[in-house]
Amino acid sequence: MTILPSPTLSWDTIQNVFYRKEEVYQMAWSIPDLSDYLIAAARNGGPIAMIRDERKVMLLGKHTPGKPKIHIYTAAGALLSSLTWDLTPPILMHFTSTHLAVVSDEGTYRLYDLSNPQQYTQHTLGSEASEMGLVSAKGYDEGFVVLTGGLQFLEVAGWKGGRVTPLAGSSLTDPPTSWAIIPPDQSSSGHIEILISTGTTIVTLDALDRIDQRISRGPFSHILPSPNGRFLALLTGSGSLWVVSADFGRNLSDVSLADVMDGDEVGGIPDGAGWCGDNAVVLSWGSKVVVVGPSGDCLRYDYPPSVHLVTEPDGLRILSSSTSDFIQKVPDSSLAVFSPGSSHPAATLYDALDLFDRRSPKADEIRSIRADLASAVDMCIDAAGREWDANWQRRLLRAAQFGRAFLDLYNPSDFINMAQTLKVLNAIRYYEIGIPLTYAQYLLIGPSTLISHLLSRNLHLLALRISQYLSLRPDPVLKHWAAAKISRSKGVDPSERGIGEDEGLCRVIVDKFEKEGDRGVSYAEIAKKAWEAGRVRLATMLLDHERRAAEQVPLLLQMKEEKVALVKAIDSGDTDLVYHVLLHLHSSKSPGDFFAILDDSSNPQLTPAINLLQVYAKEGDRRLLRDFYYQDDRRTETACLEMQEAGEAVEPEERVGKLQAASKAFGEDKERLFEAKMVEDAHRLLSFQLAQERELDHKYKFAGLSVDQFISRLLTEGFSKRAEKVRNDFKVPDKRWWWVKLKALAGNKDWDGLEAFAKSKKSPIGYEPFVTHLLALSPPQPAQAASFVPRCDPKIRADLYVLCGDWGTAAEAAGERKDKAKLEQLRRSAPNGIAQREVDEVIRRMK
């Protein structure tokens, strides 16, 4: 049985606090001296970028002549790519999640895509930075800050061409000895803050204010905020390491650097400095690395000829020419299990497993921790995640599994999750991958960010397998793979590229998506990448596989495939999407081109879009609707629109014009001659009414009245001749004329005129309407109505007299016709009194 070296062999103590240094990789690069380079390393085990430091004097022949190159390596020192740098010397290299940002001292910066480093975008900080130059720069997650030659600090929010904002005046006369950034998520104000060493004090600077912290121990060669933002490590000019709280309110430690070096010949200002988690500060002088604890106790290491320090959230990476080491405070769970003499239940559980493997009866000691067994299992699981060696991970998980067997109820999800996590971490830590991510860092960034890191390295298969293993959606991986496949496909002039090449690539992408992805994987983003790469035909092919029209249509519009986009929107049944396309076309096309696209004579599929366009235009854009009707030669619809607008017009003169236009439009359609005649009559009527108003000095309002109303109004106002003219012009039938005039004369109570009108000729409507209408007036006119009853049909005279209240005359009319039945009816219905007696008298005379 192979005996594993104890994990405690790499442990050292600083004032009873255990630290461990693990060798993570033997570096694959051949770089004799890191001090010759400007180096940037991404956090969380990310890649390393370096470029020859042209500010340093180099021995002739030590480096290859020519333009400097930026070399990007994995954390294991494997070369990923080399980029030629043709700008002025860089003052900052900084890794974002997907890009490497490089800032030159003339105010220009580039963003290199890590998945395709040969492609970059270039931005400038403006004329001021270009003219004055840059002294220094520092980056953080959401942007960076530069110090110009004019000693003005500028903040750039965002890396992709973000807005440049000047911070408050620094009042500096000379460049500061050091300065540092406090990111917005760690600052007390919630905005970015700058700590500047000037003179003997430190100044805090933000966008609005400058605050002097009023300390007198400067100048400071290094200002180091801790990873959690709660502490500051300051290296003073007097040769001491001073650690204070971030608000300078508490003095945490003060260590002399002379004591740190302990008589070592190397001294002065450290070459490098960084935090080891939030617990200790690490300093380097050339090849010497010193881990300084709060009380001044130290750990010393030697890495000839030089090192580069990389602060991590839970420790510190030491990069040298030959190795990559990781220093951290020993995690609590590891201490509980492996600390010498530990009496923690987790240590007892681990020892019990060892005794059980050796078949020792002492393994029964596990019963002594029965009450704490669940917490011991949890501690062993956590300790497994903190170990680098897979053998120790396995043993700790076995210990946890052994303890679970003695528990009646235990949720195994933590055990399963840890086993899955360790499988992922071990896969990415493999030297060929070279991402030394710790368990604490993995919990901090999450699996989705890890997938992004793998994609930035084009490790698509590993990213896909991890996504599937962790039950994550594979969409990001597949999309990135497809985009990389398109961008790296053989470049051929579009006019010479055969359709078979596009079809083949489309087939490969679709097959991979269908095999590895879900049904919801979107092809639209990949199609957009193809279009941006000049592969329009490929983009169209990919879009045909997109199931969501809302994803297809916007890209088709960008690709100028407007008609296809419109058809796709119609097929989706989404009216909002159809309106989106129509409004886009209307705003971006000339009227002729717009209506040409909407020609449904050749494509009936466009009919729903045309209907929606009409609905929209009727409500919000009548001019568009009129143009559409004209373009499509829709005369009837044009006439109806003119009539609708005529009805909505406030001014009568405007209404006349609309009616004339409607009449003309109807007249151009042979099947609408009746409608044309009707509209023409309406136009003539309104024109005549307006003419009458003008002739009468606008004392009367006639506009908008119907023919009957117009005649009635004229008769009422005493304009009989004008009414006759309207009657003749509009060929008003006699019956209607008599009705209108009857009502007008009765309304005016012109009884003489009504009598003369009734005698003028035989009434075409009879005389019963005279009676009924006069009785219907308010108040009724029974006396006037009764005068017209003798002219009515004898058969109904009795009833009409009754309506007029004249029961005696009614009885006389019935008696003249010898209608005994009517007389009996009158007697039964006549009211008591005179009316009853009059009816009885007529009946008596008939006997």
Coordinates of N, CA and C in Angstrom, one line a residue, residues 671-836:
E671 N -67.8 50.3 -60.9 CA -68.7 49.6 -60.1 C -69.3 50.4 -58.9
R672 N -68.8 51.7 -58.8 CA -69.2 52.5 -57.7 C -69.9 53.8 -58.2
L673 N -70.6 53.7 -59.3 CA -71.2 54.9 -59.8 C -72.4 55.4 -58.9
F674 N -73.1 54.5 -58.3 CA -74.2 54.9 -57.4 C -73.6 55.7 -56.2
E675 N -72.5 55.1 -55.6 CA -71.8 55.8 -54.5 C -71.3 57.2 -54.9
A676 N -70.8 57.2 -56.2 CA -70.3 58.5 -56.6 C -71.4 59.5 -56.7
K677 N -72.6 59.1 -57.2 CA -73.7 60.0 -57.3 C -74.2 60.5 -55.9
M678 N -74.2 59.6 -55.0 CA -74.6 59.9 -53.6 C -73.7 60.9 -53.0
V679 N -72.4 60.7 -53.2 CA -71.4 61.6 -52.6 C -71.5 62.9 -53.3
E680 N -71.7 62.9 -54.6 CA -71.8 64.2 -55.4 C -73.0 65.0 -54.9
D681 N -74.1 64.3 -54.6 CA -75.3 65.0 -54.0 C -75.0 65.6 -52.7
A682 N -74.3 64.9 -51.9 CA -73.9 65.4 -50.5 C -73.0 66.6 -50.7
H683 N -72.1 66.5 -51.7 CA -71.2 67.7 -51.9 C -72.0 68.9 -52.4
R684 N -72.9 68.7 -53.3 CA -73.8 69.8 -53.8 C -74.6 70.4 -52.7
L685 N -75.2 69.5 -51.9 CA -76.0 70.0 -50.8 C -75.2 70.9 -49.8
L686 N -74.0 70.4 -49.4 CA -73.2 71.2 -48.5 C -72.8 72.5 -49.1
S687 N -72.4 72.4 -50.4 CA -72.0 73.6 -51.1 C -73.1 74.6 -51.1
F688 N -74.4 74.1 -51.4 CA -75.5 75.0 -51.5 C -75.8 75.6 -50.1
Q689 N -75.7 74.8 -49.1 CA -75.9 75.3 -47.7 C -74.9 76.4 -47.4
L690 N -73.7 76.2 -47.7 CA -72.7 77.2 -47.4 C -73.0 78.5 -48.2
A691 N -73.5 78.3 -49.5 CA -73.8 79.5 -50.3 C -75.0 80.3 -49.7
Q692 N -76.0 79.5 -49.1 CA -77.1 80.2 -48.5 C -76.7 80.9 -47.2
E693 N -75.7 80.3 -46.5 CA -75.2 81.0 -45.3 C -74.6 82.3 -45.7
R694 N -73.8 82.3 -46.8 CA -73.1 83.5 -47.2 C -74.1 84.6 -47.6
E695 N -75.1 84.1 -48.4 CA -76.1 85.1 -48.9 C -76.9 85.7 -47.7
L696 N -77.1 84.9 -46.6 CA -77.8 85.5 -45.5 C -76.9 86.0 -44.4
D697 N -75.7 86.4 -44.8 CA -74.7 87.0 -43.9 C -74.4 86.2 -42.7
H698 N -74.4 84.9 -42.9 CA -74.1 83.9 -41.8 C -74.9 84.1 -40.6
K699 N -76.1 84.6 -40.7 CA -77.0 84.7 -39.6 C -77.6 83.3 -39.2
Y700 N -77.6 82.4 -40.2 CA -78.2 81.1 -40.0 C -77.1 80.0 -40.3
K701 N -77.2 78.9 -39.6 CA -76.3 77.8 -39.8 C -77.1 76.6 -40.5
F702 N -76.7 76.3 -41.7 CA -77.3 75.3 -42.5 C -76.4 74.1 -42.7
A703 N -75.1 74.3 -42.6 CA -74.1 73.3 -43.0 C -74.3 72.0 -42.2
G704 N -74.3 70.9 -42.8 CA -74.4 69.6 -42.2 C -75.8 69.1 -42.0
L705 N -76.8 69.9 -42.4 CA -78.2 69.4 -42.3 C -78.5 68.5 -43.5
S706 N -79.4 67.6 -43.3 CA -79.9 66.7 -44.4 C -80.9 67.6 -45.2
V707 N -81.3 67.0 -46.4 CA -82.2 67.7 -47.3 C -83.5 68.1 -46.5
D708 N -84.1 67.1 -45.8 CA -85.3 67.4 -45.1 C -85.1 68.4 -44.0
Q709 N -84.0 68.3 -43.3 CA -83.8 69.3 -42.3 C -83.5 70.7 -42.8
F710 N -82.8 70.7 -44.0 CA -82.5 72.0 -44.6 C -83.8 72.7 -45.1
I711 N -84.7 71.9 -45.7 CA -86.0 72.4 -46.2 C -86.8 72.9 -45.0
S712 N -86.9 72.1 -43.9 CA -87.6 72.4 -42.8 C -87.1 73.7 -42.1
R713 N -85.8 73.8 -42.1 CA -85.2 75.0 -41.5 C -85.6 76.2 -42.3
L714 N -85.5 76.1 -43.6 CA -85.8 77.3 -44.5 C -87.2 77.7 -44.3
L715 N -88.2 76.7 -44.3 CA -89.6 77.0 -44.1 C -89.8 77.6 -42.7
T716 N -89.2 77.1 -41.7 CA -89.3 77.7 -40.4 C -88.9 79.1 -40.3
E717 N -87.8 79.4 -41.0 CA -87.3 80.8 -40.9 C -88.0 81.7 -41.9
G718 N -88.9 81.1 -42.7 CA -89.7 82.0 -43.6 C -89.2 82.1 -45.0
F719 N -88.2 81.2 -45.4 CA -87.6 81.3 -46.7 C -88.3 80.2 -47.6
S720 N -89.6 80.5 -48.0 CA -90.3 79.5 -48.7 C -89.7 79.3 -50.1
K721 N -89.3 80.3 -50.8 CA -88.8 80.2 -52.1 C -87.5 79.4 -52.1
R722 N -86.7 79.7 -51.2 CA -85.4 79.0 -51.1 C -85.7 77.5 -50.8
A723 N -86.7 77.2 -50.0 CA -87.1 75.8 -49.7 C -87.6 75.1 -51.0
E724 N -88.4 75.9 -51.8 CA -88.8 75.3 -53.1 C -87.7 75.0 -54.0
K725 N -86.7 75.9 -54.0 CA -85.5 75.6 -54.8 C -84.8 74.4 -54.4
V726 N -84.6 74.2 -53.1 CA -84.0 72.9 -52.7 C -84.8 71.7 -53.1
R727 N -86.1 71.9 -53.0 CA -87.0 70.8 -53.3 C -86.8 70.4 -54.8
N728 N -86.8 71.4 -55.6 CA -86.6 71.2 -57.1 C -85.2 70.7 -57.4
D729 N -84.2 71.3 -56.8 CA -82.8 70.9 -57.2 C -82.6 69.4 -56.8
F730 N -83.1 69.0 -55.6 CA -82.8 67.7 -55.1 C -84.0 66.7 -55.3
K731 N -84.9 67.2 -56.2 CA -86.0 66.3 -56.6 C -86.7 65.6 -55.4
V732 N -87.1 66.4 -54.5 CA -87.7 65.8 -53.3 C -89.2 65.4 -53.7
P733 N -89.6 64.2 -53.4 CA -90.9 63.7 -53.8 C -92.0 64.5 -53.1
D734 N -93.2 64.5 -53.7 CA -94.3 65.2 -53.2 C -94.7 64.8 -51.7
K735 N -94.7 63.5 -51.6 CA -95.1 63.0 -50.2 C -94.1 63.6 -49.2
R736 N -92.9 63.5 -49.4 CA -91.9 63.9 -48.4 C -92.0 65.4 -48.3
W737 N -92.2 66.2 -49.4 CA -92.3 67.6 -49.3 C -93.5 68.0 -48.4
W738 N -94.7 67.3 -48.6 CA -95.8 67.6 -47.8 C -95.6 67.3 -46.3
W739 N -94.9 66.2 -46.1 CA -94.6 65.9 -44.7 C -93.7 67.0 -44.0
V740 N -92.7 67.4 -44.8 CA -91.7 68.3 -44.2 C -92.4 69.7 -44.0
K741 N -93.2 70.1 -45.0 CA -93.9 71.4 -44.9 C -94.9 71.4 -43.8
L742 N -95.7 70.3 -43.7 CA -96.7 70.1 -42.6 C -96.1 70.3 -41.3
K743 N -95.0 69.7 -41.0 CA -94.3 69.7 -39.7 C -93.7 71.1 -39.5
A744 N -93.2 71.8 -40.5 CA -92.6 73.1 -40.4 C -93.7 74.1 -40.0
L745 N -94.9 74.1 -40.8 CA -96.0 75.0 -40.5 C -96.6 74.8 -39.1
A746 N -96.8 73.5 -38.8 CA -97.3 73.2 -37.5 C -96.4 73.7 -36.4
G747 N -95.1 73.5 -36.6 CA -94.1 73.9 -35.6 C -94.1 75.4 -35.4
N748 N -94.4 76.1 -36.4 CA -94.5 77.6 -36.3 C -95.9 78.1 -35.9
K749 N -96.8 77.1 -35.7 CA -98.2 77.4 -35.4 C -98.8 78.4 -36.4
D750 N -98.4 78.2 -37.6 CA -99.0 79.0 -38.7 C -100.2 78.3 -39.2
W751 N -101.4 78.6 -38.5 CA -102.6 77.8 -38.8 C -103.2 78.3 -40.2
D752 N -103.1 79.6 -40.4 CA -103.6 80.1 -41.7 C -102.7 79.5 -42.9
G753 N -101.4 79.5 -42.7 CA -100.6 79.0 -43.7 C -100.8 77.5 -43.9
L754 N -101.1 76.8 -42.8 CA -101.3 75.3 -42.9 C -102.7 75.1 -43.6
E755 N -103.7 75.9 -43.3 CA -104.9 75.8 -44.0 C -104.8 76.0 -45.5
A756 N -104.0 77.1 -45.8 CA -103.8 77.4 -47.2 C -103.1 76.3 -47.9
F757 N -102.1 75.8 -47.2 CA -101.3 74.7 -47.8 C -102.2 73.5 -48.1
A758 N -103.1 73.2 -47.1 CA -104.0 72.0 -47.3 C -104.9 72.2 -48.5
K759 N -105.3 73.4 -48.7 CA -106.3 73.7 -49.8 C -105.6 73.9 -51.2
S760 N -104.2 74.0 -51.1 CA -103.5 74.4 -52.4 C -103.7 73.3 -53.4
K761 N -103.8 72.1 -53.0 CA -104.0 71.0 -54.0 C -104.3 69.7 -53.1
K762 N -104.7 68.7 -53.8 CA -105.1 67.5 -53.0 C -103.8 67.0 -52.4
S763 N -103.9 66.7 -51.1 CA -102.7 66.2 -50.4 C -102.3 64.8 -50.8
P764 N -101.1 64.6 -51.2 CA -100.6 63.3 -51.6 C -100.5 62.3 -50.4
I765 N -100.5 62.9 -49.2 CA -100.3 62.0 -48.1 C -101.7 61.9 -47.3
G766 N -102.7 62.5 -47.9 CA -104.0 62.5 -47.2 C -104.0 63.6 -46.2
Y767 N -105.2 63.5 -45.4 CA -105.3 64.6 -44.3 C -105.3 64.0 -42.9
E768 N -105.3 62.7 -42.9 CA -105.1 62.1 -41.5 C -103.8 62.5 -40.9
P769 N -102.7 62.6 -41.6 CA -101.4 63.1 -41.0 C -101.6 64.5 -40.4
F770 N -102.4 65.3 -41.0 CA -102.6 66.7 -40.5 C -103.2 66.5 -39.1
V771 N -104.2 65.7 -38.9 CA -104.8 65.5 -37.7 C -103.9 64.9 -36.6
T772 N -103.3 63.8 -37.0 CA -102.4 63.1 -36.0 C -101.2 64.0 -35.6
H773 N -100.6 64.7 -36.5 CA -99.5 65.5 -36.2 C -99.8 66.7 -35.3
L774 N -101.0 67.3 -35.6 CA -101.4 68.4 -34.7 C -101.7 68.0 -33.3
L775 N -102.3 66.8 -33.2 CA -102.5 66.2 -31.9 C -101.2 65.8 -31.2
A776 N -100.2 65.5 -32.0 CA -98.9 65.1 -31.4 C -98.0 66.2 -30.9
L777 N -98.5 67.5 -31.3 CA -97.7 68.6 -30.8 C -97.7 68.8 -29.3
S778 N -96.8 69.6 -28.8 CA -96.8 69.9 -27.4 C -96.9 71.4 -27.2
P779 N -98.1 71.9 -26.8 CA -99.3 71.1 -26.4 C -100.1 70.7 -27.6
P780 N -100.9 69.7 -27.5 CA -101.8 69.3 -28.6 C -102.7 70.4 -29.1
Q781 N -103.1 70.3 -30.4 CA -104.0 71.3 -30.9 C -105.2 70.6 -31.5
P782 N -106.2 70.2 -30.5 CA -107.3 69.4 -31.0 C -108.3 70.2 -31.8
A783 N -108.4 71.5 -31.5 CA -109.3 72.3 -32.3 C -108.9 72.4 -33.8
Q784 N -107.5 72.7 -33.9 CA -107.0 72.8 -35.3 C -107.1 71.5 -36.0
A785 N -106.8 70.4 -35.2 CA -106.8 69.1 -35.8 C -108.2 68.7 -36.3
A786 N -109.3 69.1 -35.5 CA -110.6 68.8 -35.9 C -111.1 69.4 -37.2
S787 N -110.5 70.5 -37.5 CA -110.9 71.2 -38.7 C -110.5 70.4 -40.0
F788 N -109.5 69.5 -39.8 CA -109.1 68.7 -41.0 C -109.8 67.4 -41.1
V789 N -110.6 67.0 -40.0 CA -111.2 65.7 -40.0 C -112.2 65.5 -41.2
P790 N -113.0 66.6 -41.5 CA -114.0 66.4 -42.6 C -113.4 66.1 -43.9
R791 N -112.1 66.3 -44.1 CA -111.4 66.0 -45.3 C -110.9 64.6 -45.4
C792 N -111.0 63.9 -44.3 CA -110.5 62.6 -44.2 C -111.5 61.5 -44.6
D793 N -111.1 60.3 -44.8 CA -112.0 59.2 -45.2 C -113.1 59.1 -44.2
P794 N -114.4 59.0 -44.7 CA -115.6 58.9 -43.8 C -115.5 57.8 -42.8
K795 N -114.8 56.7 -43.2 CA -114.7 55.5 -42.3 C -114.0 55.8 -41.0
I796 N -113.1 56.7 -41.1 CA -112.2 56.9 -39.9 C -112.5 58.2 -39.2
R797 N -113.5 59.0 -39.7 CA -113.8 60.3 -39.1 C -114.2 60.2 -37.7
A798 N -115.1 59.2 -37.4 CA -115.5 59.1 -36.0 C -114.4 58.9 -35.0
D799 N -113.4 58.0 -35.4 CA -112.3 57.8 -34.5 C -111.4 59.0 -34.4
L800 N -111.3 59.8 -35.5 CA -110.4 61.0 -35.5 C -111.1 62.0 -34.6
Y801 N -112.4 62.1 -34.7 CA -113.1 63.1 -33.8 C -112.9 62.7 -32.3
V802 N -113.0 61.4 -32.1 CA -112.7 61.0 -30.7 C -111.4 61.4 -30.2
L803 N -110.3 61.3 -31.1 CA -109.0 61.7 -30.8 C -108.9 63.2 -30.5
C804 N -109.8 63.9 -31.2 CA -109.9 65.4 -31.0 C -110.7 65.7 -29.7
G805 N -111.4 64.8 -29.1 CA -112.2 65.0 -27.9 C -113.6 65.4 -28.2
D806 N -114.0 65.3 -29.5 CA -115.4 65.8 -29.9 C -116.2 64.6 -30.1
W807 N -116.9 64.1 -28.9 CA -117.6 62.8 -29.0 C -119.0 63.0 -29.7
G808 N -119.6 64.2 -29.6 CA -120.8 64.5 -30.2 C -120.7 64.4 -31.7
T809 N -119.7 65.1 -32.3 CA -119.4 65.1 -33.7 C -119.0 63.7 -34.2
A810 N -118.3 63.0 -33.3 CA -118.0 61.6 -33.7 C -119.2 60.8 -33.8
A811 N -120.2 61.0 -32.9 CA -121.4 60.2 -33.0 C -122.2 60.6 -34.2
E812 N -122.2 61.9 -34.5 CA -122.9 62.4 -35.7 C -122.3 61.7 -37.0
A813 N -120.9 61.7 -37.0 CA -120.3 61.1 -38.2 C -120.6 59.6 -38.3
A814 N -120.8 58.9 -37.2 CA -121.2 57.5 -37.3 C -122.6 57.3 -37.6
G815 N -123.5 58.3 -37.2 CA -124.9 58.3 -37.5 C -125.1 58.5 -39.0
E816 N -124.3 59.4 -39.6 CA -124.5 59.7 -41.0 C -124.2 58.4 -41.8
R817 N -123.4 57.5 -41.3 CA -123.1 56.3 -42.0 C -123.9 55.1 -41.5
K818 N -124.9 55.5 -40.5 CA -125.8 54.5 -40.0 C -125.0 53.3 -39.4
D819 N -123.9 53.6 -38.8 CA -123.0 52.6 -38.3 C -123.4 52.4 -36.8
K820 N -124.4 51.5 -36.6 CA -124.9 51.3 -35.2 C -123.8 50.6 -34.3
A821 N -123.0 49.8 -34.9 CA -121.9 49.1 -34.1 C -120.9 50.2 -33.6
K822 N -120.6 51.2 -34.4 CA -119.6 52.2 -34.0 C -120.3 53.1 -32.9
L823 N -121.6 53.3 -33.1 CA -122.3 54.1 -32.1 C -122.4 53.4 -30.7
E824 N -122.6 52.1 -30.7 CA -122.6 51.3 -29.5 C -121.2 51.4 -28.8
Q825 N -120.2 51.3 -29.7 CA -118.8 51.3 -29.2 C -118.6 52.7 -28.6
L826 N -119.0 53.8 -29.2 CA -118.9 55.1 -28.7 C -119.6 55.3 -27.3
R827 N -120.8 54.7 -27.2 CA -121.6 54.8 -26.0 C -120.8 54.1 -24.9
R828 N -120.3 53.0 -25.1 CA -119.6 52.2 -24.1 C -118.3 52.9 -23.6
S829 N -117.6 53.6 -24.6 CA -116.3 54.2 -24.2 C -116.4 55.7 -23.9
A830 N -117.6 56.4 -24.2 CA -117.7 57.8 -23.9 C -117.7 58.0 -22.4
P831 N -117.0 59.1 -22.0 CA -117.0 59.4 -20.5 C -118.4 59.9 -20.1
N832 N -118.7 59.7 -18.8 CA -119.9 60.2 -18.3 C -120.1 61.7 -18.4
G833 N -121.3 62.2 -18.5 CA -121.5 63.6 -18.6 C -122.0 64.0 -20.0
I834 N -121.6 65.1 -20.4 CA -122.0 65.7 -21.7 C -121.7 64.8 -22.9
A835 N -120.5 64.2 -22.9 CA -120.1 63.3 -24.0 C -121.1 62.1 -24.1
Q836 N -121.4 61.6 -22.9 CA -122.3 60.4 -22.9 C -123.7 60.8 -23.4

